[in-house]
Structure formats: structure tokens, C-alpha cells
XYZ file of C-alpha atoms in Angstrom:
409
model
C -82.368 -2.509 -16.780
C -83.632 -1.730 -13.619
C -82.733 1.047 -11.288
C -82.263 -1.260 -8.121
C -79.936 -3.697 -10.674
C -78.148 -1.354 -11.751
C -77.634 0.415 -8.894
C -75.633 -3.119 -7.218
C -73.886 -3.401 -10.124
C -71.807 0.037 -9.009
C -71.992 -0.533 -5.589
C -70.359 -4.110 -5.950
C -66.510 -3.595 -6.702
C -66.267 -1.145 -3.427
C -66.908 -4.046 -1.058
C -63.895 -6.400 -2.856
C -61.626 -3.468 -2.665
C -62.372 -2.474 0.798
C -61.952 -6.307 1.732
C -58.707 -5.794 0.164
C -57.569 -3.086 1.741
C -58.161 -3.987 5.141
C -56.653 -7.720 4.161
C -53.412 -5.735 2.782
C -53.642 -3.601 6.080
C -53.699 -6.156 8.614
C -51.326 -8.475 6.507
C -48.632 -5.519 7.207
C -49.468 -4.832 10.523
C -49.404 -8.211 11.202
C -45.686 -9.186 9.596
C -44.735 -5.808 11.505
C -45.975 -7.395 14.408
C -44.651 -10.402 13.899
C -41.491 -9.502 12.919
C -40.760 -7.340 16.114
C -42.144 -10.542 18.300
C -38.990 -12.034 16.657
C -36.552 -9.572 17.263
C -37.495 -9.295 20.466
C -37.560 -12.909 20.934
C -33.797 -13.081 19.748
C -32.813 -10.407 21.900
C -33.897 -12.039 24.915
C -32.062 -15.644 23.573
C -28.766 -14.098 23.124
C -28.899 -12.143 26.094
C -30.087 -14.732 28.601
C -27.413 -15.460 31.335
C -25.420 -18.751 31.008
C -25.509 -21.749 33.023
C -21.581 -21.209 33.613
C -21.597 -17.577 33.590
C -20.794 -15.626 37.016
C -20.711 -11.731 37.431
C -17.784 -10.113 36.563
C -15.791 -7.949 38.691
C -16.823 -4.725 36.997
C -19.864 -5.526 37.099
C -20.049 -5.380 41.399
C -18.790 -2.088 41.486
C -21.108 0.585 42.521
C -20.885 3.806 40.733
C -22.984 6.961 41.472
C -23.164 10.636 40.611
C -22.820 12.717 43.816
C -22.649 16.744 43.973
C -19.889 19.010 45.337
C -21.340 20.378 48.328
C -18.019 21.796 48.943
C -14.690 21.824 48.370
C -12.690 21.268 51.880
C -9.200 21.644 50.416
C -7.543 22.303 47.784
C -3.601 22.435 47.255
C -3.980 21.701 43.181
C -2.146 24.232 40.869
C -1.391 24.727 37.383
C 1.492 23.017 35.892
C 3.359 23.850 32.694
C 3.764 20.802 30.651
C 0.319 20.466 31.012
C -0.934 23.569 29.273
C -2.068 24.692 32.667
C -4.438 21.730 33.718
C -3.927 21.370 37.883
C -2.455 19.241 39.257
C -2.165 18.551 43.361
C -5.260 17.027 45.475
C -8.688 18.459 46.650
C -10.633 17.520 49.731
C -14.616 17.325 48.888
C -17.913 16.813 50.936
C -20.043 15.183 48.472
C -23.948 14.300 48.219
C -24.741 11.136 46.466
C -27.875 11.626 44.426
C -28.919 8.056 43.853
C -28.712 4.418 44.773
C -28.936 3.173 48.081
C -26.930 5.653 50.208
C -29.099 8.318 48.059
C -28.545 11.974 50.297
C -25.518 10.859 52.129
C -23.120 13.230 52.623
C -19.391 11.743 52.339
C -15.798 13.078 52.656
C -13.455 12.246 49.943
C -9.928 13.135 48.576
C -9.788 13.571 44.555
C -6.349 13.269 43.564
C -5.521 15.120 40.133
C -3.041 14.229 38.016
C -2.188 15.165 33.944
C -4.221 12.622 32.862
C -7.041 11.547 35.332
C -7.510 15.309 35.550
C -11.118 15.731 37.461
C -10.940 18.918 38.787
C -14.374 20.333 40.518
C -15.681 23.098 41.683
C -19.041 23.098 44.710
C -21.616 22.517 42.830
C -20.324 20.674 39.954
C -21.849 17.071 39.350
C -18.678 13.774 39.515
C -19.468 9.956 39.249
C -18.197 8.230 42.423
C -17.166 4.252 42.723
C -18.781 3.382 46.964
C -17.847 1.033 48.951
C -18.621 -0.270 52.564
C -16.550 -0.847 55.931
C -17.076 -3.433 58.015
C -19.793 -1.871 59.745
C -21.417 -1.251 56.057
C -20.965 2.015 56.355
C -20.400 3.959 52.368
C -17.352 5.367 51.881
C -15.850 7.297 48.657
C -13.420 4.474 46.974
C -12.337 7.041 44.247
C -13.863 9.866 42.165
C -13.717 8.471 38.515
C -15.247 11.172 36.403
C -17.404 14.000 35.818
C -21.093 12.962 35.658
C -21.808 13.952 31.720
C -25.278 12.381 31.641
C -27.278 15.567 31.434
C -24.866 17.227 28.887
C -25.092 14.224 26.565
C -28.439 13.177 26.498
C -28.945 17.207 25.875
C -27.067 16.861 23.068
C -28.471 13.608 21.712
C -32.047 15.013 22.063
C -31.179 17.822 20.555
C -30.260 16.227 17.173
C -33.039 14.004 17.157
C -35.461 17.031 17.528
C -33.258 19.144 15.069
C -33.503 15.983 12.531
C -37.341 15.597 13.135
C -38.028 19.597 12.628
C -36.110 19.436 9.384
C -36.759 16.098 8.252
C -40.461 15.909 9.257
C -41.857 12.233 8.630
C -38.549 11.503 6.652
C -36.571 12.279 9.994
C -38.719 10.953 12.522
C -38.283 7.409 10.382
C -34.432 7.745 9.695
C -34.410 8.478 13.416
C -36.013 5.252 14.230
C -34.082 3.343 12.128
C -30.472 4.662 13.594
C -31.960 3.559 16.948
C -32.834 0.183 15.683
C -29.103 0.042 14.239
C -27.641 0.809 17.503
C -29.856 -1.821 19.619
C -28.822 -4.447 16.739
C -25.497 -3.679 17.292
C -25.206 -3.267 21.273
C -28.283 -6.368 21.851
C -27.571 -8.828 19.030
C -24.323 -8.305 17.548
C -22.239 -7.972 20.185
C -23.735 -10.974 22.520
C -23.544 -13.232 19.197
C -20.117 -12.759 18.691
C -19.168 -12.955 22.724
C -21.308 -16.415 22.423
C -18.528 -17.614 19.942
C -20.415 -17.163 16.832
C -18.564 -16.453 14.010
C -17.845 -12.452 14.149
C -18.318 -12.195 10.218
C -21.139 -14.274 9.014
C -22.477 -12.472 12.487
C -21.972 -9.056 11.066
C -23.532 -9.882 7.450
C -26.700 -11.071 9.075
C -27.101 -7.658 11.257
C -25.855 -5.369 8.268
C -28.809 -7.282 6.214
C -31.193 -6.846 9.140
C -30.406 -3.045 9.529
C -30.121 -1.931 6.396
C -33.773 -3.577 5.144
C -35.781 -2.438 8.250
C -33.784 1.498 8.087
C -34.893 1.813 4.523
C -38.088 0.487 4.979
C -38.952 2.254 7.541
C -37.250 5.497 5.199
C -39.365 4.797 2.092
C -41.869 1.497 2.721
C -41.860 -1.321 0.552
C -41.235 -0.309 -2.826
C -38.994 -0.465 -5.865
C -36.729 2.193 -4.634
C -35.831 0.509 -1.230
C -35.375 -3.050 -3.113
C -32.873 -1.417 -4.731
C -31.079 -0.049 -1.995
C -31.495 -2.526 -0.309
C -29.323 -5.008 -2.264
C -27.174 -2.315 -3.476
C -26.175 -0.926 0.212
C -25.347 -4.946 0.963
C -24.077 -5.764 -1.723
C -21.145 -2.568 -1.152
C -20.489 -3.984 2.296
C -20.264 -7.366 1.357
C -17.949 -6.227 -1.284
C -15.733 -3.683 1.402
C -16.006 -6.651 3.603
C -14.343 -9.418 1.260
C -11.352 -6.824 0.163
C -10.953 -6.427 3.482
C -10.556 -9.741 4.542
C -8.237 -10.528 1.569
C -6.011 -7.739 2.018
C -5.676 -9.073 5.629
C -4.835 -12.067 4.730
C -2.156 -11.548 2.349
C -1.424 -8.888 4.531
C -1.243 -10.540 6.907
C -3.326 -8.783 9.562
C -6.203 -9.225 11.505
C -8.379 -8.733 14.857
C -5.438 -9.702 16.972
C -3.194 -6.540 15.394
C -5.893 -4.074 17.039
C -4.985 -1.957 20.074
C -7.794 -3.853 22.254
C -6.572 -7.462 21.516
C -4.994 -8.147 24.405
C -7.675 -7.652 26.954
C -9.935 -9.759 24.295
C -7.664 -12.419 24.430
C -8.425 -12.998 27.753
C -11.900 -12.818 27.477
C -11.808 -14.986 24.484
C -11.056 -18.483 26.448
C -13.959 -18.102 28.813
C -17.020 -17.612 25.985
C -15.812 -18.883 22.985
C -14.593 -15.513 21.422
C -12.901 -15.308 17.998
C -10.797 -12.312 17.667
C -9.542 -12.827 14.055
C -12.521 -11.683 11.904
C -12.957 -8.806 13.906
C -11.004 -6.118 12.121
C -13.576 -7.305 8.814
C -16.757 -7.014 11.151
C -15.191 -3.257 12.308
C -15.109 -2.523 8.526
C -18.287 -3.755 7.727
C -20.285 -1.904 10.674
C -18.127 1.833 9.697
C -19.058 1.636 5.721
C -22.594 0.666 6.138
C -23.880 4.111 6.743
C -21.818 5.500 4.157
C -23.117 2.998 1.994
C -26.525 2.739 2.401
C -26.579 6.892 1.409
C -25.038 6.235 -1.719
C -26.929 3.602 -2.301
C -30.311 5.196 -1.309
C -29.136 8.518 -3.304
C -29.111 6.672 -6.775
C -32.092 4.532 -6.581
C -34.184 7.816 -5.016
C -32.822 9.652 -7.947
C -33.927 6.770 -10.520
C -37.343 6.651 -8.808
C -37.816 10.023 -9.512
C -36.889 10.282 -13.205
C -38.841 6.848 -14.282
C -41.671 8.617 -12.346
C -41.012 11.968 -14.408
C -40.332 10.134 -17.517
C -42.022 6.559 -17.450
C -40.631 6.240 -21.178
C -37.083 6.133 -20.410
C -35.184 3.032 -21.325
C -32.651 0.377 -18.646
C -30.005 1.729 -20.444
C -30.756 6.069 -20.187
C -32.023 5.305 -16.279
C -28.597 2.920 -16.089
C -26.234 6.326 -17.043
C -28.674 8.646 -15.093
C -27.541 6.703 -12.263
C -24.280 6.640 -12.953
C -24.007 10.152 -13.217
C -25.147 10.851 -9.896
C -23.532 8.259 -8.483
C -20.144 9.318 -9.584
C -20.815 12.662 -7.795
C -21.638 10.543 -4.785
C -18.932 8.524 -4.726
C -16.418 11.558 -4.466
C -17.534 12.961 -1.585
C -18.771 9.471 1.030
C -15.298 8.668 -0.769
C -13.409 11.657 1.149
C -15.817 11.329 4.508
C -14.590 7.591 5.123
C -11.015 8.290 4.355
C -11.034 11.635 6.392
C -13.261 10.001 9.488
C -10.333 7.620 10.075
C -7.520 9.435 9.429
C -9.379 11.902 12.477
C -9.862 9.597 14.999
C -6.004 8.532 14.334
C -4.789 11.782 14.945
C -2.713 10.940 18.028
C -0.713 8.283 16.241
C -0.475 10.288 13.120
C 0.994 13.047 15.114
C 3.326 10.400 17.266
C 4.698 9.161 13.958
C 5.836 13.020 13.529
C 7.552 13.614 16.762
C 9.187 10.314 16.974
C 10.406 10.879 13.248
C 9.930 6.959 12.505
C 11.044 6.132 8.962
C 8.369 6.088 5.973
C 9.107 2.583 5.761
C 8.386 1.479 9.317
C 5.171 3.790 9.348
C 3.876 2.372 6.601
C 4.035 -1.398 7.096
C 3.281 -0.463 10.928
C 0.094 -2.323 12.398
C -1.670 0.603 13.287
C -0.941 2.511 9.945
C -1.918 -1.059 7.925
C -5.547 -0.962 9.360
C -6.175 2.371 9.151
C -5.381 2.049 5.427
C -7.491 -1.347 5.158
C -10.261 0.185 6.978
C -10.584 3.139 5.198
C -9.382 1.865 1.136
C -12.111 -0.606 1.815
C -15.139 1.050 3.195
C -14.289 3.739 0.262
C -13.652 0.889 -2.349
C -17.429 -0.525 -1.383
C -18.861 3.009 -2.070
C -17.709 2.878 -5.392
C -18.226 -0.959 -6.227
C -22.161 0.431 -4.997
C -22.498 3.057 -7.317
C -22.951 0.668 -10.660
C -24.252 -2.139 -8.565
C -27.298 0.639 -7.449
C -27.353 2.236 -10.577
C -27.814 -1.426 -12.603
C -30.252 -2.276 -10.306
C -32.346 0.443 -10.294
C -32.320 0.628 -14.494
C -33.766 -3.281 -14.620
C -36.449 -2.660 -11.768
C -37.514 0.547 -12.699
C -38.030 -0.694 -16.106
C -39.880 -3.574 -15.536
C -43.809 -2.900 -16.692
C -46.118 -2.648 -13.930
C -48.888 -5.114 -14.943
C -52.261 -3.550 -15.404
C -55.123 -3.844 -13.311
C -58.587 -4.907 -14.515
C -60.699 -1.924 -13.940
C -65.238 -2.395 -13.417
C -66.728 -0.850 -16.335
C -69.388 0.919 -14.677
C -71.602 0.659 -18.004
C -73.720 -1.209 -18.671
């Protein structure tokens, strides 16, 4: 055969496989592309002004941080029954540092009592509300609270550099993906369900959204993340529907919560419903829980089917088990435990009051606390075979073989 022949015979399968490539490139890019056109897109629908709505009157207050050039007066003094927090009033001069009246220099009284308890020193940093005399003239309408901006977005960029330094690629991705959460739940969520949409089907569509895009973003499009994927839903969906039942038979529901009566009022204006909310609250807490039990087990499956190609559904299926039951223990405990803390006030009320088991228990505070967390830790577990099953039938599944040029002739 000739040398030129032959010689286009091995030069011929590079140029179908570097069409392919850059067709499987841009086809990604593209759907990325396309997909964040469409988030975006949604964003902007649900948060576009109404024809009916008007500002609120939160909304026209003006708050701004200011600095304590000085303090004037000060006739505060420790108290007792406060553990020593002062108490009394301080005269400041303050600087604003932004806004309109940027540099001004104002006079204002802080009045400190047990509870609204900001008490500065010159130099310290306080968020002012401002308003304007009749000659427009800013004056200090009250000092609400210390200005924590700098101390908080220290601390937030501080985890998101520890968890890129330690996590590398891995982190920077999981980091993106907790921001996209967040924006879900603050941009889309959130306006949805103050639009009147339905507050659960609301949720399901968000807990889909976020949990596909986090784990793609974690691991790419693969397998593994299918697995997750439906595993870490289906656990929510699962924490979600107890939920809802026990609330029902219950019964108990978004108007039981602390904040329903402020909602309530809100409600009649937009189209609000307050009753699925306790499920949606439920559904947003367990899906981080779930989604690392979920993404444990199928990671762990990944890895031995990659190990050991020849293991069976069934010896990947009790693999995953295994390590899901270790799992499950723990994100168990750190559900249960992470609402039990941020109940610690009523817990400890219950004690000094001395209210009878039986009132505490069928109380509505103690009943969602117990919904909240027996559910998000009941979806853990209900993910755990779901995962584990799963992963065993998809792992399994023969790849199908690629036709490969013989380069002979």
C-alpha cells in the first residue's frame, strides 16, 4: 500500500474525534450558558415590582454606619440583674460615613437599656436610622446597632478561603454551589412564595434546582452525582411528606410558628400562604444534611466499582449500606442537636417556669421542634438505602464499548 495511503488512513480518526470534542465542549458550555440565561431570566420575573405594589415603610428608612468621634456624656452604669451590662444614657458626636449626609458630624443621645444594650466607646463603628427637619437638615432618629459589617464579612471570607486552601478545586466548587443555594433561596424562593405560589411545590422545585447544580458543580456529570442527585431529593421529599402528615394529624402548621402573626398581615396584601410553611422550613434545614449522606454513599460506591469493576448490584448494594449506616448516626445527631441549640431559650424557660411534662410536650413550640428535627433525621435515614440502591443498579450497568480504528492495515 502506499506510504501517502497509508499515512491518511492514521491521520483520519483524529479529525472525527477532535470534531467531537469541541462539539461535546461547546454543547456544555452552551447548556451552561443557557441555563444561567434562565436563571437569571427567572430572577428578574419574580423580582420585578408589581403594578399594585408601593414601598413599604421599612423600606424609606435611612440607615447608615457613623463613627464615635466622641462620647459627650455618659451617666450609664452597671446594673446587677444584668450581669453587669450598663444601663443609663450616653451623649455622642457622630460622623456618618456614607450616604448623602456622608462626613456630617451629628449630636445624638443613645439610650441603653438591658436589652437594646448599644454601648460605645469613641471610635467604635454604630448603624444610625437619619432623618430630616423641616429645613432638611439630618438629624440622629435613633442609634439601632453596632455596625458588624467588617467583622462578618471577615469572618465569611475567612471560611471561604479556609475551605478553598483545604478543599482546593473540590472547595472552590462546593463554595460556589452554597452561594448558588443561598441566591435560590433569598432571589427565587422567597419572592415565589410572597407572589402566592404554593410554599411547598415552591420549595421542591428549588431543593431540585440546588441540589443538581451543587453536585454538579462538586463532581460534573457523572454516575456518582445521578445518584446523589435523586437520592439527596428523594430524602427531602421523603422528610418533607412525614412532615406534612404529622402536621396534619397533628394538627400543626405555618400559623403555630413564632413569626405568624406579622405574616398574617402580610399575607392579605400578596397572596401569601402561611400553612405549608413549617414543611418548606423542614425541607430547606435537611437538605444539606442530606445531600452529604447522600453524596458520601454514592462517592464511596464510585470508588469501589472503580477499584473492583467485578463487583456485583448486590456486594456494591451492602457496601453502601455499610457506610451509610455509619452516616446516618452521626447527620442523625447534627439535625437533632442543631435544633434543640437554637431552642435553648425555650428549653431553658420550660425549666424555670417548671411547666408540666404534659403541657411541654404537646406545647406548639416543643411540637415543631420535634417535627422539624424527627423528620429531617427520618429523611437521612430513608436516604441511606434509597442512595445505596441506586448507586448498586447504576454502577453496575455495563458501559457499552467503543469501536476503536485499527490502525493496521
Amino acid at each position: 500500500m502506499p506510504k501517502g495511503k497509508k499515512a491518511a488512513h492514521y491521520q483520519s480518526p483524529a479529525q472525527p474525534l477532535t470534531a467531537r470534542l469541541s462539539r461535546h465542549f461547546l454543547l456544555r458550555w452552551g447548556a451552561a450558558l443557557l441555563g444561567l440565561l434562565v436563571f437569571l431570566g427567572a430572577v428578574w420575573y419574580v423580582n420585578r415590582p408589581g403594578p399594585d405594589d408601593v414601598p413599604t415603610s421599612a423600606s424609606l428608612r435611612v440607615f447608615v454606619p457613623a463613627r464615635v468621634i466622641a462620647v459627650l456624656e455618659d451617666n450609664a452604669s452597671p446594673d446587677t440583674w444584668t450581669e453587669g451590662r450598663r444601663i443609663g444614657r450616653q451623649t455622642l458626636e457622630l460622623e456618618l460615613l456614607e450616604g448623602e449626609y456622608k462626613g456630617a458630624r451629628l449630636t445624638a443621645d443613645n439610650f441603653i437599656n438591658a436589652y437594646f444594650n448599644v454601648d460605645v466607646k469613641a471610635g467604635g463603628r454604630v448603624i444610625v436610622r437619619l432623618d430630616v427637619d423641616e429645613n432638611d437638615a439630618p438629624y440622629v432618629l435613633s442609634i439601632v446597632n453596632y455596625d458588624r459589617g467588617l467583622i462578618l464579612g471577615g469572618f465569611v471570607l475567612f471560611f471561604a478561603l479556609l475551605l478553598v486552601a483545604i478543599g482546593g478545586k473540590k472547595g472552590l466548587k462546593a463554595l460556589l454551589g452554597l452561594a448558588f443555594t443561598l441566591v435560590c433561596i433569598w432571589s427565587l424562593l422567597i419572592p415565589l412564595v410572597l407572589r402566592g405560589f404554593p410554599p411547598i411545590p415552591a420549595t421542591v422545585l428549588i431543593v431540585i434546582l440546588t441540589t443538581a447544580v451543587s453536585l454538579l458543580l462538586l463532581t460534573g456529570l457523572s454516575r456518582k452525582t445521578l445518584c446523589a442527585t435523586l437520592g439527596c431529593v428523594g430524602g427531602v421529599a421523603a422528610a418533607g411528606l412525614l412532615a406534612a402528615l404529622v402536621g396534619v394529624l397533628t394538627p400543626i402548621n405555618g400559623f403555630n410558628m413564632s413569626e405568624a402573626e406579622e405574616l398574617i398581615l402580610r399575607a392579605g396584601d400578596g397572596g401569601l400562604t402561611i400553612s405549608g410553611l413549617l414543611v418548606c422550613g423542614i425541607l430547606i434545614s435537611s437538605l444539606g444534611a442530606v445531600m452529604d449522606v447522600a453524596m458520601s454513599i454514592a462517592s464511596a460506591s464510585h470508588e469501589l466499582h472503580t477499584l473492583n469493576p467485578e463487583l456485583s448490584a448486590g456486594q456494591l448494594f451492602r457496601s453502601g449500606m455499610n457506610i451509610g449506616r455509619d452516616a446516618m448516626g452521626t447527620m442523625a445527631n447534627t439535625l437533632i442537636l442543631a435544633f434543640a441549640g437554637s431552642s435553648m431559650n425555650m428549653l431553658l424557660l420550660f425549666q424555670i417556669y417548671d411547666y408540666p411534662t404534659l403541657q411541654i410536650i404537646n406545647s406548639d413550640m416543643m411540637a415543631i421542634e420535634i417535627i422539624q428535627g424527627v423528620a429531617g433525621s427520618t429523611g437521612i435515614i430513608l436516604t441511606v438505602p434509597l442512595v445505596a440502591f441506586l448507586s448498586a443498579y447504576f454502577m453496575s450497568m455495563p458501559v457499552k464499548k467503543r469501536k476503536t480504528v485499527n490502525a493496521k492495515d
